mmCIF file of C-alpha atoms and ligand atoms in Angstrom:
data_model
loop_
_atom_site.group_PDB
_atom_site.id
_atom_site.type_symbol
_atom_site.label_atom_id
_atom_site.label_comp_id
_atom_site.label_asym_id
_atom_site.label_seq_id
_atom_site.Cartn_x
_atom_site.Cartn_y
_atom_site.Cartn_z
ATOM 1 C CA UNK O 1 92.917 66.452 91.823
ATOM 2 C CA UNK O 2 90.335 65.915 94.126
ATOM 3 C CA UNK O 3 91.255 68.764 96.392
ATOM 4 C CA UNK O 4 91.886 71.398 93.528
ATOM 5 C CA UNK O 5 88.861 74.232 92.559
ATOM 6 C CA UNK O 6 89.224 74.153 88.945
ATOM 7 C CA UNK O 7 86.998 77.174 88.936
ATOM 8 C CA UNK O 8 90.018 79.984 89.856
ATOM 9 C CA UNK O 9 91.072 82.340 88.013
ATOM 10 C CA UNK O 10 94.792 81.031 86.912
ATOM 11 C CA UNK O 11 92.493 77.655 86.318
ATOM 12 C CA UNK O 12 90.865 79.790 83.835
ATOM 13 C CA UNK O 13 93.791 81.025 82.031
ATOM 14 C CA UNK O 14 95.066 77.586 81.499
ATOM 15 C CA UNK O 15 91.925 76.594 79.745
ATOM 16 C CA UNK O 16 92.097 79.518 77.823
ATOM 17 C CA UNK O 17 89.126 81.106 79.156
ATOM 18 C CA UNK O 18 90.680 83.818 80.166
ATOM 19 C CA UNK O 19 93.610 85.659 78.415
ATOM 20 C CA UNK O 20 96.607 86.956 80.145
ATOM 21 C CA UNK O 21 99.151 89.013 79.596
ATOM 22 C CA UNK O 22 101.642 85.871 78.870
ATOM 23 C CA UNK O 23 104.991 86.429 78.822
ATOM 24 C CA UNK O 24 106.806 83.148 78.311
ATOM 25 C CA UNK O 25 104.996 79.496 78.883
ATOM 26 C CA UNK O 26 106.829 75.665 78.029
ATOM 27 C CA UNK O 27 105.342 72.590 78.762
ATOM 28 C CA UNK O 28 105.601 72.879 82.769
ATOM 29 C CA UNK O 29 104.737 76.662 83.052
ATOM 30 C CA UNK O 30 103.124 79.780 82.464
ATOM 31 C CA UNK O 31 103.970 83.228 83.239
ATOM 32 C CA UNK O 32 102.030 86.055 82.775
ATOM 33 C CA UNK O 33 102.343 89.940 84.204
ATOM 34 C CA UNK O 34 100.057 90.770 87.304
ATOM 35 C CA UNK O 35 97.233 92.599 87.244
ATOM 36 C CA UNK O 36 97.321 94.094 89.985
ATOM 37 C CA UNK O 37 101.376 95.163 90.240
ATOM 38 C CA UNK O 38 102.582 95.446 93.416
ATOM 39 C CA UNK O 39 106.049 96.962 91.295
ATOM 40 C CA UNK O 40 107.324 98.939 88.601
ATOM 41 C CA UNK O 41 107.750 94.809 87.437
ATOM 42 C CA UNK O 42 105.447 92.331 88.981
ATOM 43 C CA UNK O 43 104.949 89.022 86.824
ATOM 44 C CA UNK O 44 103.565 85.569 87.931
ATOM 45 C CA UNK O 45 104.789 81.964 87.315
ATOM 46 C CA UNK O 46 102.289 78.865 87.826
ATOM 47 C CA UNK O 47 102.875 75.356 86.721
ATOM 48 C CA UNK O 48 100.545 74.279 83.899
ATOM 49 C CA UNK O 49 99.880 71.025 86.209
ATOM 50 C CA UNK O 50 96.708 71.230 89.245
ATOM 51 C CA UNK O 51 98.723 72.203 92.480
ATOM 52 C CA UNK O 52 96.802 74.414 94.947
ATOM 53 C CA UNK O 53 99.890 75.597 96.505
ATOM 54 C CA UNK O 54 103.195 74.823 97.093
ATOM 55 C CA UNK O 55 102.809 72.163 99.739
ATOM 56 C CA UNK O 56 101.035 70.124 97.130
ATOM 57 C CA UNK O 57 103.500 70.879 94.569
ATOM 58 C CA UNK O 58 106.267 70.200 96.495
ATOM 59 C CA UNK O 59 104.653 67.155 97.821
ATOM 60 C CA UNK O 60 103.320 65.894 94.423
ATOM 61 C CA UNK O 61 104.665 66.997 91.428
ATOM 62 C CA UNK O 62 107.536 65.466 89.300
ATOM 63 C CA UNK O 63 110.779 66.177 89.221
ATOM 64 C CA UNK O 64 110.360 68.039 86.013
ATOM 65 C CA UNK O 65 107.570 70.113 86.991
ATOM 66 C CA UNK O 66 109.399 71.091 90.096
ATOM 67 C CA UNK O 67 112.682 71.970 87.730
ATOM 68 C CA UNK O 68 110.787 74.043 85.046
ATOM 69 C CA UNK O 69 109.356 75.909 87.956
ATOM 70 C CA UNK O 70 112.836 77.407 88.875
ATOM 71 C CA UNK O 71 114.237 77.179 85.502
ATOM 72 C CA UNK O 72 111.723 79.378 84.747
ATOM 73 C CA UNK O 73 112.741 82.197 86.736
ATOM 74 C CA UNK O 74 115.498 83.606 85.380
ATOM 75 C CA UNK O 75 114.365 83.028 82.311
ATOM 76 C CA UNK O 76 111.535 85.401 82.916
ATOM 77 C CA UNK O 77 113.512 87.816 85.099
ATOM 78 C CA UNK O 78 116.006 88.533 81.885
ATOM 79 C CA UNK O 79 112.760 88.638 79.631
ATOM 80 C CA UNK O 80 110.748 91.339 81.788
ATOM 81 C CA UNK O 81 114.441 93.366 82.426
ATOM 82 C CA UNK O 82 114.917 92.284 86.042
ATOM 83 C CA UNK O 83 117.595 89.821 86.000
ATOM 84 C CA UNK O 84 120.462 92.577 85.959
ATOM 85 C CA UNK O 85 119.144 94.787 88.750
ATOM 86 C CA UNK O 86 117.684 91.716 91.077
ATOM 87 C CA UNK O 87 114.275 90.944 92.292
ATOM 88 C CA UNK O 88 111.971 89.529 94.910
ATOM 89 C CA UNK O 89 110.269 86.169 94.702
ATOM 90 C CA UNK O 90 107.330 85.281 97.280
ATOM 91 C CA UNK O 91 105.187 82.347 97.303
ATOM 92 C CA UNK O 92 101.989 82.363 99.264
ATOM 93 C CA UNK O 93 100.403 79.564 100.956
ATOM 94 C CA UNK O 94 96.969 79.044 102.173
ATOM 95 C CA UNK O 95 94.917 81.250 104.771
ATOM 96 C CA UNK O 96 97.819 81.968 107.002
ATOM 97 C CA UNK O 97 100.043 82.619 104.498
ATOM 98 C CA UNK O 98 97.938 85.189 102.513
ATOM 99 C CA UNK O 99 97.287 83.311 98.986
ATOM 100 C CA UNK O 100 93.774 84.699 97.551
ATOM 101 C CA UNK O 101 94.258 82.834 94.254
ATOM 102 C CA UNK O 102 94.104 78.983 94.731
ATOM 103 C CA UNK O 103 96.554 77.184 92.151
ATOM 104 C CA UNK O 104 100.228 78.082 92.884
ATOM 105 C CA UNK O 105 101.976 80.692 91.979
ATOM 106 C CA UNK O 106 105.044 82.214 92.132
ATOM 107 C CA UNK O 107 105.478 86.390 92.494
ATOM 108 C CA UNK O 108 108.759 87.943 90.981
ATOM 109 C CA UNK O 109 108.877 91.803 91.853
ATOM 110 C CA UNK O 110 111.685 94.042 90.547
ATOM 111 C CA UNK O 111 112.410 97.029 88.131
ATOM 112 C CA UNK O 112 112.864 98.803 91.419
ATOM 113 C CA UNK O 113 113.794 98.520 94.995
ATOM 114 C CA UNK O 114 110.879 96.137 95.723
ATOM 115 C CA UNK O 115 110.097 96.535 99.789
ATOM 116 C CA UNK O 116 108.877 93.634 101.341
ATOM 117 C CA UNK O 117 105.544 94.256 102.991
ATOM 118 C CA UNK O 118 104.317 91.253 105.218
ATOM 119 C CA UNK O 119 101.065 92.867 106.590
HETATM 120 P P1 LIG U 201 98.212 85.735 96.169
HETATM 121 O O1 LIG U 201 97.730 86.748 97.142
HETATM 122 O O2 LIG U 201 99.619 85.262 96.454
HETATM 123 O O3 LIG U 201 97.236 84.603 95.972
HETATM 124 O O4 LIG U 201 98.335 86.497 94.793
HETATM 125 C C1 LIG U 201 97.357 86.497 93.813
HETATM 126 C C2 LIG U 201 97.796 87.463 92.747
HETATM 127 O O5 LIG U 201 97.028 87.253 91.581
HETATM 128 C C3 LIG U 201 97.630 88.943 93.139
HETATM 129 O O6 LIG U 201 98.890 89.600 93.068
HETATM 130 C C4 LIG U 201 96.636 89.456 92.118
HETATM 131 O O7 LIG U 201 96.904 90.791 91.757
HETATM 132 C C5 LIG U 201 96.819 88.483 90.957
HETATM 133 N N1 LIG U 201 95.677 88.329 90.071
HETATM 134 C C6 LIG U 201 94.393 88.102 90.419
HETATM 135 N N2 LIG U 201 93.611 87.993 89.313
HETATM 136 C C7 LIG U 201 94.442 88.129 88.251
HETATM 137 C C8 LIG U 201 94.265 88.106 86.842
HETATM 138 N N3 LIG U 201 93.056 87.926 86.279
HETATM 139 N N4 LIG U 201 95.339 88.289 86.034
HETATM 140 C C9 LIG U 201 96.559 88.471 86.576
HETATM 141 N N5 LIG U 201 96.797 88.498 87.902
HETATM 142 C C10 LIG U 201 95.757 88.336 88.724
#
């Protein structure tokens, strides 16, 4: 995609240039843990596919990339322990909305009281 900088980090991952800290990936997704945690639990979920943010992916992917994104969450959430107690999901978009890393991604906080910090 014309519009995508294949040189970011999560970019990386996906080519295997970088190694995460995966925790569950199908043929849609990818989820890895933070590495910066903002909680006691703090894991991220991107779709495999080129998608900046979610405007474009809501705007451009298929329907099964835009299912395996949500399928994916509680998925995660029971396999990092969260799913019982609850968590927070946040997705970022562009410079107003505070997203440093440009290829989508969605947070999922929990493990504890997560409190939502908009600054
Ligand atoms: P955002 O501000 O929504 O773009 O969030 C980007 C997230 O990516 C932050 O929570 C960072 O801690 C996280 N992050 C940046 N580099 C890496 C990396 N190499 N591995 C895992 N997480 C990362």
């Amino acid at each position: 995609m014309s519009d995508y900088d294949s040189g970011n980090v999560f970019a990386k991952m996906l080519r295997g240039e970088i190694t995460p800290d995966i925790i569950y990936q199908d043929e849609y997704v990818f989820a890895f843990h933070d590495a910066y945690p903002k909680a006691k639990v703090h894991v991220l979920i991107i779709p495999k596919g080129a998608y900046k943010n979610i405007t474009q992916f809501g705007e451009r992917a298929s329907d099964a990339e835009l299912i395996a994104m949500l399928r994916a969450v509680p998925k995660v959430a029971e396999m990092v322990g969260i799913k019982e107690g609850g968590y927070r999901t946040l997705i970022n978009c562009d410079k107003d909305g505070g997203q440093e890393v440009p290829h989508l991604h969605l947070h999922l906080l929990g493990g504890e009281f997560v409190k939502l910090d908009l600054g």
